[in-house]
Coordinates of C-alpha atoms and ligand atoms in Angstrom, one line a residue:
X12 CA 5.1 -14.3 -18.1
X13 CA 6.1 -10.8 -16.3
X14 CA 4.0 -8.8 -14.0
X15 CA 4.7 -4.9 -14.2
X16 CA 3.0 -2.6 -11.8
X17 CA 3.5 1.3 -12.4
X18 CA 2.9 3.5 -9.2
X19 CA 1.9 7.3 -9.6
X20 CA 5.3 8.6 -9.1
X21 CA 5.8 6.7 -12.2
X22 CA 2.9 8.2 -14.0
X23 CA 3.5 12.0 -13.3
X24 CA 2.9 13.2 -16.7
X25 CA 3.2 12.5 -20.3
X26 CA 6.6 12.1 -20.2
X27 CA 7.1 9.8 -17.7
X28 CA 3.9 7.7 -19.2
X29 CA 5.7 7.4 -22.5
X30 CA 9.0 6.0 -20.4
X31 CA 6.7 3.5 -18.9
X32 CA 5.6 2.3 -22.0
X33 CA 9.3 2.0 -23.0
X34 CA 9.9 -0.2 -20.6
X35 CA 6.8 -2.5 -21.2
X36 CA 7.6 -2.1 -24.7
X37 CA 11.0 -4.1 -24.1
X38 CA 9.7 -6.3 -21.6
X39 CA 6.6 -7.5 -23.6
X40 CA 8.9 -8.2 -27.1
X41 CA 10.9 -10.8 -24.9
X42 CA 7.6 -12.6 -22.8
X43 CA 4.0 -12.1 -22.1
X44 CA 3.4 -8.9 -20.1
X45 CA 0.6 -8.0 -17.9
X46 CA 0.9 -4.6 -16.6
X47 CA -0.8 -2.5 -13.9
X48 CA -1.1 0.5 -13.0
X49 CA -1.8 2.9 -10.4
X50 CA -3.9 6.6 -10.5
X51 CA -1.7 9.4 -12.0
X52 CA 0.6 10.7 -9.1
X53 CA -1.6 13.0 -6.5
X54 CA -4.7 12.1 -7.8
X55 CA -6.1 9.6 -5.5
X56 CA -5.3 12.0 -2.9
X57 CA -7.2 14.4 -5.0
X58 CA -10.1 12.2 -5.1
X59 CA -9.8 12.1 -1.6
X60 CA -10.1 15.4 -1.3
X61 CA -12.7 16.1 -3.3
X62 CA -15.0 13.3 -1.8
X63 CA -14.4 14.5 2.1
X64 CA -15.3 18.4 0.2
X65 CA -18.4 16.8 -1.3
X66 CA -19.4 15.3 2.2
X67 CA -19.2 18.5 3.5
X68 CA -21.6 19.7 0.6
X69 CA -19.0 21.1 -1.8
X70 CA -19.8 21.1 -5.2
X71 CA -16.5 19.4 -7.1
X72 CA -17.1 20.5 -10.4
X73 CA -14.1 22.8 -10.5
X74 CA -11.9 19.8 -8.8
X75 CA -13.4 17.3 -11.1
X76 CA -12.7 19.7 -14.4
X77 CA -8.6 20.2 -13.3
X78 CA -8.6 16.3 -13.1
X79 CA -10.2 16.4 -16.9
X80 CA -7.7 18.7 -18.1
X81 CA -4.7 17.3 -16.3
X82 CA -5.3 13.5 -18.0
X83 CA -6.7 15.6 -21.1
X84 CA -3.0 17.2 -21.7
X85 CA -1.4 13.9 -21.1
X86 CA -3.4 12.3 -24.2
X87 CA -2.7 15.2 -26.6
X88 CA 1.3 14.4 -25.8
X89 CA 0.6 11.0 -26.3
X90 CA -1.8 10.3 -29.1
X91 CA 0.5 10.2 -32.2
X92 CA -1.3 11.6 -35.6
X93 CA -4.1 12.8 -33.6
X94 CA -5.5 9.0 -33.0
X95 CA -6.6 8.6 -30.1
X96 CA -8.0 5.5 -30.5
X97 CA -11.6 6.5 -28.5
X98 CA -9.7 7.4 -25.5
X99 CA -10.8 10.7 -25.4
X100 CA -14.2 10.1 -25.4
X101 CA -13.4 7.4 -22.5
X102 CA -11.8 9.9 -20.7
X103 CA -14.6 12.2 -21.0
X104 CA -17.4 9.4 -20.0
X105 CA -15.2 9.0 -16.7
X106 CA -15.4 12.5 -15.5
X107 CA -18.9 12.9 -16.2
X108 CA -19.2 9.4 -13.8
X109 CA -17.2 11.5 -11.1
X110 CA -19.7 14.6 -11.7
X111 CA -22.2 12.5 -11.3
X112 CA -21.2 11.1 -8.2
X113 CA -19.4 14.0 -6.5
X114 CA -22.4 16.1 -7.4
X115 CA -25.0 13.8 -6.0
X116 CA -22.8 13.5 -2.5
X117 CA -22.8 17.4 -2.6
X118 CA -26.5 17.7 -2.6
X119 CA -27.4 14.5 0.2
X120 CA -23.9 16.4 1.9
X121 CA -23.1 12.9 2.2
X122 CA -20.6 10.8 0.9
X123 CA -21.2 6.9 1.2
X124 CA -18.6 4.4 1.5
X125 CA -19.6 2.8 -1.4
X126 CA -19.6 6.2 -3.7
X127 CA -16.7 7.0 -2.1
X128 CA -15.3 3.6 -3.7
X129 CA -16.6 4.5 -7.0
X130 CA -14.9 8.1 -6.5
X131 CA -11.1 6.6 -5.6
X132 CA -11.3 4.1 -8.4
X133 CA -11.8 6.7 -11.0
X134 CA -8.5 7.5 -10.9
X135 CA -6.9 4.3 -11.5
X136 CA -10.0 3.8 -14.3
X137 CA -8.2 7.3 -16.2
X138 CA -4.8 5.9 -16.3
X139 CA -4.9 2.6 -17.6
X140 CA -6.7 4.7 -21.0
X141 CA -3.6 6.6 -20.9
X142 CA -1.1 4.0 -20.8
X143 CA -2.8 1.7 -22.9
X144 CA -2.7 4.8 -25.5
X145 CA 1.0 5.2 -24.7
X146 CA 1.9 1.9 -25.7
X147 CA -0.1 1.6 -28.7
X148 CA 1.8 4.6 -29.6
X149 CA 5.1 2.9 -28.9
X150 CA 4.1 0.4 -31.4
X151 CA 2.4 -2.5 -28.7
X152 CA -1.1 -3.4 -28.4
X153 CA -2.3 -2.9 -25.5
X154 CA -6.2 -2.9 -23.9
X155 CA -6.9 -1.2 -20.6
X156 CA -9.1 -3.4 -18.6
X157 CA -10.9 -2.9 -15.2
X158 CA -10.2 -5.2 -12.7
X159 CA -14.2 -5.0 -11.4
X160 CA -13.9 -7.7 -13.9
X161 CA -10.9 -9.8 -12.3
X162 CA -10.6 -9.2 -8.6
X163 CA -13.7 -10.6 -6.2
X164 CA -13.9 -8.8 -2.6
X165 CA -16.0 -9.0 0.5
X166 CA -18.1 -5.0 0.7
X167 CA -15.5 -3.6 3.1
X168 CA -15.2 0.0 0.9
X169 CA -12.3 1.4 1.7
X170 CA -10.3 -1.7 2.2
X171 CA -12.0 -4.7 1.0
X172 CA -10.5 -8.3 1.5
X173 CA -10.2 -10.1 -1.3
X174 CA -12.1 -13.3 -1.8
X175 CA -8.4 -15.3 -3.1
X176 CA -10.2 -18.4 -5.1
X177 CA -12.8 -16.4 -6.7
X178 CA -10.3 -13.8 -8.0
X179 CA -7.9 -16.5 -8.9
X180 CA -10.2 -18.0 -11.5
X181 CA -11.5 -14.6 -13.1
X182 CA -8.1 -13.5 -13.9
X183 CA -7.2 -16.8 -15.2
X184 CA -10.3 -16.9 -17.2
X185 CA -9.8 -13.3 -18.2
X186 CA -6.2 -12.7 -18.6
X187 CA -4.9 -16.9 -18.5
X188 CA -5.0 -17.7 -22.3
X189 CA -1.1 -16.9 -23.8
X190 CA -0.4 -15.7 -27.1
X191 CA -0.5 -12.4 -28.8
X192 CA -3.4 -11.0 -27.3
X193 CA -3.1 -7.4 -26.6
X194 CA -1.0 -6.3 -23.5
X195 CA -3.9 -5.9 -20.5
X196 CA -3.5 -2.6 -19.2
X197 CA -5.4 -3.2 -15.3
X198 CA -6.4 -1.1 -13.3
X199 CA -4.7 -1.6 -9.7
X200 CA -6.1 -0.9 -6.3
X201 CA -9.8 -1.8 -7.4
X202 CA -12.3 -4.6 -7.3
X203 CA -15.9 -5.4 -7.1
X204 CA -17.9 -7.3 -4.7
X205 CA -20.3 -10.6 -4.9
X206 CA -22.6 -7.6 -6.5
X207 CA -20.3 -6.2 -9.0
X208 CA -20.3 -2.7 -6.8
X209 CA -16.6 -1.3 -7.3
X210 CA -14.7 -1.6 -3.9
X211 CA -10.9 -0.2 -3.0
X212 CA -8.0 -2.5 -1.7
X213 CA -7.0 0.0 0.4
X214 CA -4.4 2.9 0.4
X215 CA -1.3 2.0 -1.9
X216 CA -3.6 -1.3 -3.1
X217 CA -2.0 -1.5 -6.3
X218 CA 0.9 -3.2 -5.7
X219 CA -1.9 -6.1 -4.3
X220 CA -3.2 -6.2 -7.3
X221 CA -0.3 -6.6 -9.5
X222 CA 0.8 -9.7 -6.7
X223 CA -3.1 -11.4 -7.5
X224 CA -2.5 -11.2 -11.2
X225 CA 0.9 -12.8 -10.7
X226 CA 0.3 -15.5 -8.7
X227 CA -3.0 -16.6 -10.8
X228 CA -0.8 -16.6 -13.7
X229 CA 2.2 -18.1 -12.7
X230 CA 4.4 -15.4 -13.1
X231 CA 8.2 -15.8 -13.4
X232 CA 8.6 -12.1 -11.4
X233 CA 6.3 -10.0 -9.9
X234 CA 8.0 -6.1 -10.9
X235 CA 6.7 -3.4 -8.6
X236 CA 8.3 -0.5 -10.3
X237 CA 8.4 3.1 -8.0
X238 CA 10.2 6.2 -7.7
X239 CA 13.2 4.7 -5.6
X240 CA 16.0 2.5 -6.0
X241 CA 14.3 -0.5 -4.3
X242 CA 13.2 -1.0 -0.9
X243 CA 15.5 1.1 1.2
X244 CA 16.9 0.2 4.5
X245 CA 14.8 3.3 6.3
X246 CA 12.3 5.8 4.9
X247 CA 14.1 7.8 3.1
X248 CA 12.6 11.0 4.0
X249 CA 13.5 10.5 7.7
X250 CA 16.7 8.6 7.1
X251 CA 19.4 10.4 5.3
X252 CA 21.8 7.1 5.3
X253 CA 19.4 4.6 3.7
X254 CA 20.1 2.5 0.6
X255 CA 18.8 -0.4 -0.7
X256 CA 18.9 -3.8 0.1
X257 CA 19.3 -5.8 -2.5
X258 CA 17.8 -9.5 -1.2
X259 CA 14.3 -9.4 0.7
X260 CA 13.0 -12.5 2.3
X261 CA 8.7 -12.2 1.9
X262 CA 8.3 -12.0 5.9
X263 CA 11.1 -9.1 6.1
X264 CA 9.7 -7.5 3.5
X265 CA 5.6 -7.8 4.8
X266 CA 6.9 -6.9 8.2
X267 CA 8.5 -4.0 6.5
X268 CA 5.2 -3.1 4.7
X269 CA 3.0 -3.3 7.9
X270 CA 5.5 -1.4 10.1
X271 CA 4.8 1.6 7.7
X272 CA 6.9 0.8 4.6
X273 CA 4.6 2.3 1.8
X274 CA 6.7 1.5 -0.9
X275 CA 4.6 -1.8 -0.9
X276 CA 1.0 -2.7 0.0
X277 CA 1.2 -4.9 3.4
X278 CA -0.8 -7.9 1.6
X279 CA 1.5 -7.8 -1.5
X280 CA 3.9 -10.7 -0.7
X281 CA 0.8 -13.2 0.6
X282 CA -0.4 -14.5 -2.8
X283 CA 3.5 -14.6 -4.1
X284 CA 5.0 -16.4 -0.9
X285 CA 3.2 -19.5 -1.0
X286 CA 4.3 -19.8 -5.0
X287 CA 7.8 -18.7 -4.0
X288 CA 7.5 -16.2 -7.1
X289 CA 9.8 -13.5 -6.6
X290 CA 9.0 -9.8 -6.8
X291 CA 11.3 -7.2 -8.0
X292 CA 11.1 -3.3 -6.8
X293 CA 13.4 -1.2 -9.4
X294 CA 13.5 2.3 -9.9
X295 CA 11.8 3.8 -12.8
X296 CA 13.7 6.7 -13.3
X297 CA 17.0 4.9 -12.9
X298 CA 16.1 1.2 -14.7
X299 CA 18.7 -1.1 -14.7
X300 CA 20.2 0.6 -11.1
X301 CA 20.2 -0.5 -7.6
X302 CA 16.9 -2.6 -6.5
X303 CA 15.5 -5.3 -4.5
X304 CA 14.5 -8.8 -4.7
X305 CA 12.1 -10.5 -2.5
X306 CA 12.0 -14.2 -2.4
X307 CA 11.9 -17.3 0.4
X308 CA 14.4 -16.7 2.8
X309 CA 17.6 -18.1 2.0
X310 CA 19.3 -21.2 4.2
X311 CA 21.3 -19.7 6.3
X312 CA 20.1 -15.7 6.8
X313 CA 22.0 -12.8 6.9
X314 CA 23.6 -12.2 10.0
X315 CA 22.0 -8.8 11.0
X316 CA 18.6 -6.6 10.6
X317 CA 17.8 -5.8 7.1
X318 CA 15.9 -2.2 8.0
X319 CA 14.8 -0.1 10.2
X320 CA 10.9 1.4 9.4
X321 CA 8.6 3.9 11.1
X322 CA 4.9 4.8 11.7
X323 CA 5.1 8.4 12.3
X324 CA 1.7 9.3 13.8
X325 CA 0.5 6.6 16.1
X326 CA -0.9 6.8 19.4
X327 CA -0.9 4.7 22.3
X328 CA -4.5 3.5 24.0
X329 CA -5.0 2.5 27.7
X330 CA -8.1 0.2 28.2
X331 CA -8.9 -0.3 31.9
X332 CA -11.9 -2.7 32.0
X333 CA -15.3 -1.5 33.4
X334 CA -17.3 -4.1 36.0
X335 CA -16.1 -6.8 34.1
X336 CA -12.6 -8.0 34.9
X337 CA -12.5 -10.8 32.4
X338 CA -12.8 -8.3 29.4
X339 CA -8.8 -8.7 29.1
X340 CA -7.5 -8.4 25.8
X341 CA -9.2 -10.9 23.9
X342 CA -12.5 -7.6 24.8
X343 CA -10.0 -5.3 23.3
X344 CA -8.7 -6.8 20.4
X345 CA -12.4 -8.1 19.4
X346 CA -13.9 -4.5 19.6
X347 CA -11.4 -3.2 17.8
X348 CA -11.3 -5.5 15.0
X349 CA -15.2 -5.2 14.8
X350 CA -14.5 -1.5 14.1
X351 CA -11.9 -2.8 11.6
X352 CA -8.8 -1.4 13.6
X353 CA -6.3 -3.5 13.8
X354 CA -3.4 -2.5 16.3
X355 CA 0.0 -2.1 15.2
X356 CA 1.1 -3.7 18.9
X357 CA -0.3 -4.4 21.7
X358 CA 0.2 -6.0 25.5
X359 CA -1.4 -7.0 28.7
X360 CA 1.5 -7.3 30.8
X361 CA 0.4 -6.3 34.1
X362 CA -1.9 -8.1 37.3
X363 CA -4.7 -5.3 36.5
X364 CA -6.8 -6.1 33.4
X365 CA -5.5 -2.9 31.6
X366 CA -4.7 -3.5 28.0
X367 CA -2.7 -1.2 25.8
X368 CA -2.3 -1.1 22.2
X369 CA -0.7 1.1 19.5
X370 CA -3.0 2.4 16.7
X371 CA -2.2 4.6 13.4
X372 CA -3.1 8.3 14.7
X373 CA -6.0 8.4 12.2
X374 CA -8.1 5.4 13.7
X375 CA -7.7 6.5 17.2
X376 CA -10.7 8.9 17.4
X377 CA -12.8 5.6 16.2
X378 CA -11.2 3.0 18.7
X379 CA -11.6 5.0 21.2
X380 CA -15.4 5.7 20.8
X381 CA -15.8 1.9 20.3
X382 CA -13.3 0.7 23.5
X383 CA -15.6 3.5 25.8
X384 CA -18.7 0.9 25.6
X385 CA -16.9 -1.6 27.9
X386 CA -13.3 0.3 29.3
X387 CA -12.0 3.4 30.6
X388 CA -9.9 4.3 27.5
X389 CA -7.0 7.0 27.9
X390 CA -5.0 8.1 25.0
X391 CA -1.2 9.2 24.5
X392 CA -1.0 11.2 21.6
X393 CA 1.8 12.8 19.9
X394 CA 3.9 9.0 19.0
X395 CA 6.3 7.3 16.4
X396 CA 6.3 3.5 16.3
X397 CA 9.9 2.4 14.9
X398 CA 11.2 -1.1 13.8
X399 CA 13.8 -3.0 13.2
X400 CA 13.4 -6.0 10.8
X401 CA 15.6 -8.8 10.2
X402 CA 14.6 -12.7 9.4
X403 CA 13.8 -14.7 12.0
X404 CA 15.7 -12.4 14.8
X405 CA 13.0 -11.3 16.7
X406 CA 12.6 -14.1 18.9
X407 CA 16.3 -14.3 19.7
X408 CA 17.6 -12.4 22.5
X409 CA 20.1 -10.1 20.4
X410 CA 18.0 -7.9 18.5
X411 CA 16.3 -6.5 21.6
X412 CA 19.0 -6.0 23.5
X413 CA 20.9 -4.7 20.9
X414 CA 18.1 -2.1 19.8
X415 CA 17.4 -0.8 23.4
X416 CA 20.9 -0.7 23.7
X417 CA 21.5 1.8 20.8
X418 CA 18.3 3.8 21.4
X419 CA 19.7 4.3 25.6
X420 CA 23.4 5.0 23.6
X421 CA 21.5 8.0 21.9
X422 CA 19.3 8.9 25.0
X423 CA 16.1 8.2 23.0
X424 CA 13.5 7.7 25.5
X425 CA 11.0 4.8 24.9
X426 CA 7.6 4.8 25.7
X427 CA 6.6 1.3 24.8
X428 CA 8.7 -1.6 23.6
X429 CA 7.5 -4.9 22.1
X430 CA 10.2 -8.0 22.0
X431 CA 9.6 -11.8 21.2
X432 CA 5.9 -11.5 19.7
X433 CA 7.1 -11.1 16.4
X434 CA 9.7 -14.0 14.7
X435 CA 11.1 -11.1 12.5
X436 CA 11.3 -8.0 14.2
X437 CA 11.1 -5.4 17.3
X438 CA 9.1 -2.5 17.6
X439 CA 9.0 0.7 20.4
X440 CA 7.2 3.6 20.6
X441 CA 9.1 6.9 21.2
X442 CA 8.3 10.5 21.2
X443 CA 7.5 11.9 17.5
X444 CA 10.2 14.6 18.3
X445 CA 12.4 12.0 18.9
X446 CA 11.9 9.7 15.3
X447 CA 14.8 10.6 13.2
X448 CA 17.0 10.1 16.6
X449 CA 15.5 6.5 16.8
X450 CA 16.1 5.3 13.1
X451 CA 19.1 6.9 13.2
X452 CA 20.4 5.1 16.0
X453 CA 19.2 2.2 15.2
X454 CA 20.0 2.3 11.8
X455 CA 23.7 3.4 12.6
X456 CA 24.3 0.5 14.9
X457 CA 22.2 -2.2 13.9
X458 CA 21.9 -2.1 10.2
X459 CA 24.6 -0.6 8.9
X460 CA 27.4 -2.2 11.1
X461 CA 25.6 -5.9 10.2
X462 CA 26.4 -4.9 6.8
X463 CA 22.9 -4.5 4.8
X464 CA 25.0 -4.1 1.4
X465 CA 26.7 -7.6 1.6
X466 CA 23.4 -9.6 2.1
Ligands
ADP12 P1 4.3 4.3 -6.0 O1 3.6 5.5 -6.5 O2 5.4 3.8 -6.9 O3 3.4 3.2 -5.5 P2 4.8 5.0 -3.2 O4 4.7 6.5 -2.9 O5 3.5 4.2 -2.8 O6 5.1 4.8 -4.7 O7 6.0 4.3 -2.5 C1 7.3 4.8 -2.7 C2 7.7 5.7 -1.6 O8 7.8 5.0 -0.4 C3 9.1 6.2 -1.7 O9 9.1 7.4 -2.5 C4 9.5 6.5 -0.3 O10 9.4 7.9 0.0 C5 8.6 5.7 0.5 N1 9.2 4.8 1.4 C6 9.0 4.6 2.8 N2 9.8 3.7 3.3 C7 10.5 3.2 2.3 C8 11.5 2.1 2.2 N3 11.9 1.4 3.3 N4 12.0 1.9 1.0 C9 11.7 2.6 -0.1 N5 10.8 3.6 0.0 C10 10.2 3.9 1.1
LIG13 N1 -3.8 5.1 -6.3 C1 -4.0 4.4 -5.1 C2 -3.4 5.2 -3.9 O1 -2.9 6.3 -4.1 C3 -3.4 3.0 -5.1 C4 -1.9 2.9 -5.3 O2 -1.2 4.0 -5.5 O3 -1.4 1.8 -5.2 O4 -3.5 4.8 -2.8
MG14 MG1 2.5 2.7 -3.8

C-alpha cells in the first residue's frame, strides 16, 4: 500500500492535475493507493490573504469569486463528456461556505482563529473534488474525502497537534479495509478537534498528513511528490550549487525541515520513523529522475554533512531578568512556549541571568510582548539562521570547527553560534546580507568536498 501526497506546485492547473492523475493512475493498477493532496498552488496563500483583508473589514467577494473561477476552469478541462460527476455543484457549495465565512469576518472586522481554520482548509477541501474528478477521468475510481473525518487534534487553529492514537484508529477505520474500494482522495493539512471544528496542521501541513495516513496503514513508502528533484543539499533559491541527495536518515531529514527546509512539514518523519517506513520525495515534473529517500540511518553514516539549510528572517532576543534572578531560561523558554513560540536556538551561557534565543522574524513582535512581563527584552533584527546537517555529527568536535572555519575563510561574520546541543547538526546566526555568503561557504567546503552525491 503506497501513500502519494501532491503539493500545490504539483496542482497548478488542469494540466498538471491530469499528470498527477497519471501518475496515481499507474501507481494504483500495481497496489493500493491512498493519495493526498494539497490546496491548488498560491491559494492557501490566497486564503491567507483574503482572511487578514476580511479582518481588516474587507469584503472578499471579488477574491472569493477569482478562487471560483480559477478551480471552475480546471473542472471544465478535466471533466470528460461534460460529466462532472456532482463536482461542480461541490465546488459551488464550497465557495458559498467561504462567502459565508469571509463575509461574516468582514462585518464583526474580525477574523477568529477558528474561521480562519475553516477559511485555509477550503482550499485543500476544492482540490481533492478536482483530483478525484481527474482520476475518474483517467479511468480510476477515486472519492475525495475530508480528513475532519480521519485526523483528531487538540484546538490550536493555526497549528494544531495531533492527538496520534485517536487519528490512528479513524483512518484505519476509515481508509484500513483493502480491496477495490475507490482511491481516497484526502484532503492534506486539515483536521478537526474533540468537537469536530475544522483545525490546520500548520503551514506546509500536508506532507503531515500524508505521513499519518502512512503509518496507520502500514505503508510500504510514504511519496511526497513536489516541484523539485528531491530534497536538495541547500535551498535552492539561495544556493545555486545544490542537488539532491539521494539517502536521508529521518533525523537529517527533520533537522532539515525545522532548520527551514519547506520542502517537508517538520513533523512529517515522526509517525514514519518509529515504523522505519521510508518516505520518497521525487519530482513531479521530472518522475522517474533524481530524488531522495529517507529511512533509519544506515550502520556506518556517511562521512560528511548531508546539507546546508537557512531561516532567512529570524531575529535574535535578549532577555535580562527583572527582580527575579532565578527566572533563567527555564522563565524564558516556558513564556514562550505558553505563547506557542518555540525558539529555533537558544543559550544562557553567561554569569548574568540573560537568556537569548533565536525566533522566526514573524513571532518576534508576540515573544517579545509576552517576555516584557518578567525581562528586559532587546531585539536584533535584520538575521539569517544557517545550518549544516549531517547524522550524528553535531556532537563531535569536527563539524564546528570545520563550519566556523569556512564561514572565517569567507569573512562571514557570525552573530550567534550553537555547537553540541544538537546530535545532528550546527546552526549560527549571521547578517541577512550575508546568507548566500554563508551557505555558500559552507556548502562549498563542507558538503560538497564530503561528497553528498556518493552517500
Ligand atoms: P509543495 O507544493 O510540493 O508542498 P513546497 O513549496 O512546500 O512544495 O516545497 C518545495 C520547495 O521547497 C521547493 O520548490 C524549494 O524552493 C523549497 N526548498 C527549500 N529548501 C529545500 C531543500 N533543501 N530541498 C528542496 N527544496 C527546498
Ligand atoms: N496548502 C497548505 C499550505 O500552503 C498546506 C500544504 O501546502 O502542505 O500551507
Ligand atoms: Mg509543501
Amino acid at each position: 500500500m503506497r501513500v502519494l501526497k501532491f503539493g500545490g506546485t504539483s496542482l497548478a492547473d488542469a494540466g498538471r492535475i491530469a499528470g498527477v492523475a497519471a501518475l496515481v493512475s499507474e501507481a494504483a493498477a500495481r497496489e493500493r493507493a491512498v493519495v493526498v493532496v494539497s490546496a491548488l498552488a498560491g491559494v492557501t496563500d490566497a486564503l491567507v490573504e483574503a482572511a487578514d483583508a476580511a479582518a481588516d473589514g474587507e469584503p472578499c467577494a471579488a477574491r472569493v469569486d477569482a478562487l471560483e473561477r480559477r478551480h471552475l476552469r480546471c473542472l471544465d478541462a478535466l471533466a470528460t463528456g461534460g460529466r462532472d460527476g456532482g463536482a461542480r455543484a461541490t465546488i459551488r457549495a464550497r465557495v458559498a461556505e467561504l462567502h459565508h465565512l469571509l463575509g461574516a469576518a468582514a462585518a464583526r472586522r474580525r477574523c477568529a482563529a477558528r474561521d480562519r481554520d475553516s477559511v485555509l482548509a477550503a482550499g485543500e477541501r476544492l482540490s481533492v473534488v478536482l483530483v478525484a474528478l481527474a482520476l475518474r477521468a483517467a479511468g480510476v475510481e477515486a472519492e475525495a474525502v475530508d480528513a475532519t473525518e480521519l485526523v483528531r487534534t487538540d484546538s490550536r487553529f493555526g497549528e494544531a497537534r495531533v492527538d496520534a492514537a485517536a487519528t490512528e484508529a479513524l483512518i484505519r477505520r476509515r481508509l484500513g479495509a483493502a480491496g477495490d474500494r475507490p482511491v481516497p482522495v484526502v484532503t492534506g493539512f486539515v483536521g478537526a478537534d474533540a468537537a469536530g471544528r475544522t483545525t490546520t496542521l500548520g503551514r506546509g501541513g500536508s506532507d503531515y498528513s500524508a505521513s499519518l495516513v502512512g503509518a496507520a496503514l502500514g505503508a510500504s513508502v510514504v511519496e511526497i511528490w513536489t516541484d523539485v528533484n528531491g530534497v536538495l543539499s541547500g535551498p535552492p533559491l539561495l544556493l545555486p550549487g545544490a542537488r539532491t541527495v539521494p539517502e536521508l536518515s529521518y533525523e537529517e531529514a527533520a533537522e532539515l525541515a525545522f532548520f527551514g527546509a519547506k520542502v517537508l512539514h517538520r513533523e512529517t518523519m515522526r509517525p514514519l520513523a518509529a515504523l522505519g517506513i521510508p518516505i520518497a520525495v521525487p519530482n513531479t515534473i521530472a518522475a522517474g529522475g533524481a530524488a531522495t529517500r529517507i529511512s533509519r540511518a544506515p550502520a556506518i553514516p556517511a562521512p560528511g554533512p548531508a546539507a546546508v539549510t537557512a531561516v532567512e528572517k529570524v531575529e535574535l532576543l535578549t532577555a535580562e531578568p527583572g527582580g527575579d534572578r532565578r527566572a533563567g531560561s527555564h522563565g524564558v523558554h516556558h513564556e514562550l512556549a505558553s505563547a506557542g513560540i518555540e525558539p529555533l536556538a537558544s543559550a544562557r551561557a553567561s554569569a548574568d541571568a540573560t537568556v537569548s534565543a533565536a525566533v522566526h522574524a514573524d513571532c518576534s513582535g508576540r515573544a517579545v510582548a509576552t517576555l516584557r512581563r518578567g525581562w528586559a527584552v532587546a531585539t536584533r533584527g535584520g538575521l539569517s539562521l544557517v545550518a549544516v546537517v549531517g547524522h550524528g555529527l553535531g556532537r563531535g568536535p569536527a563539524l564546528a570547527g570545520s563550519a566556523l572555519t569556512a564561514l572565517a575563510a569567507e569573512r562571514v561574520p557570525l552573530v550567534a553560534a550553537w555547537a553540541g546541543s544538537s546530535p545532528h547538526s550546527f546552526a549560527a546566526l549571521v547578517e541577512r546580507r550575508d546568507l548566500p555568503a554563508a551557505l555558500a561557504a559552507l556548502h562549498g567546503r563542507l558538503v560538497a568536498r564530503t561528497g553528498a552525491e556518493a552517500r
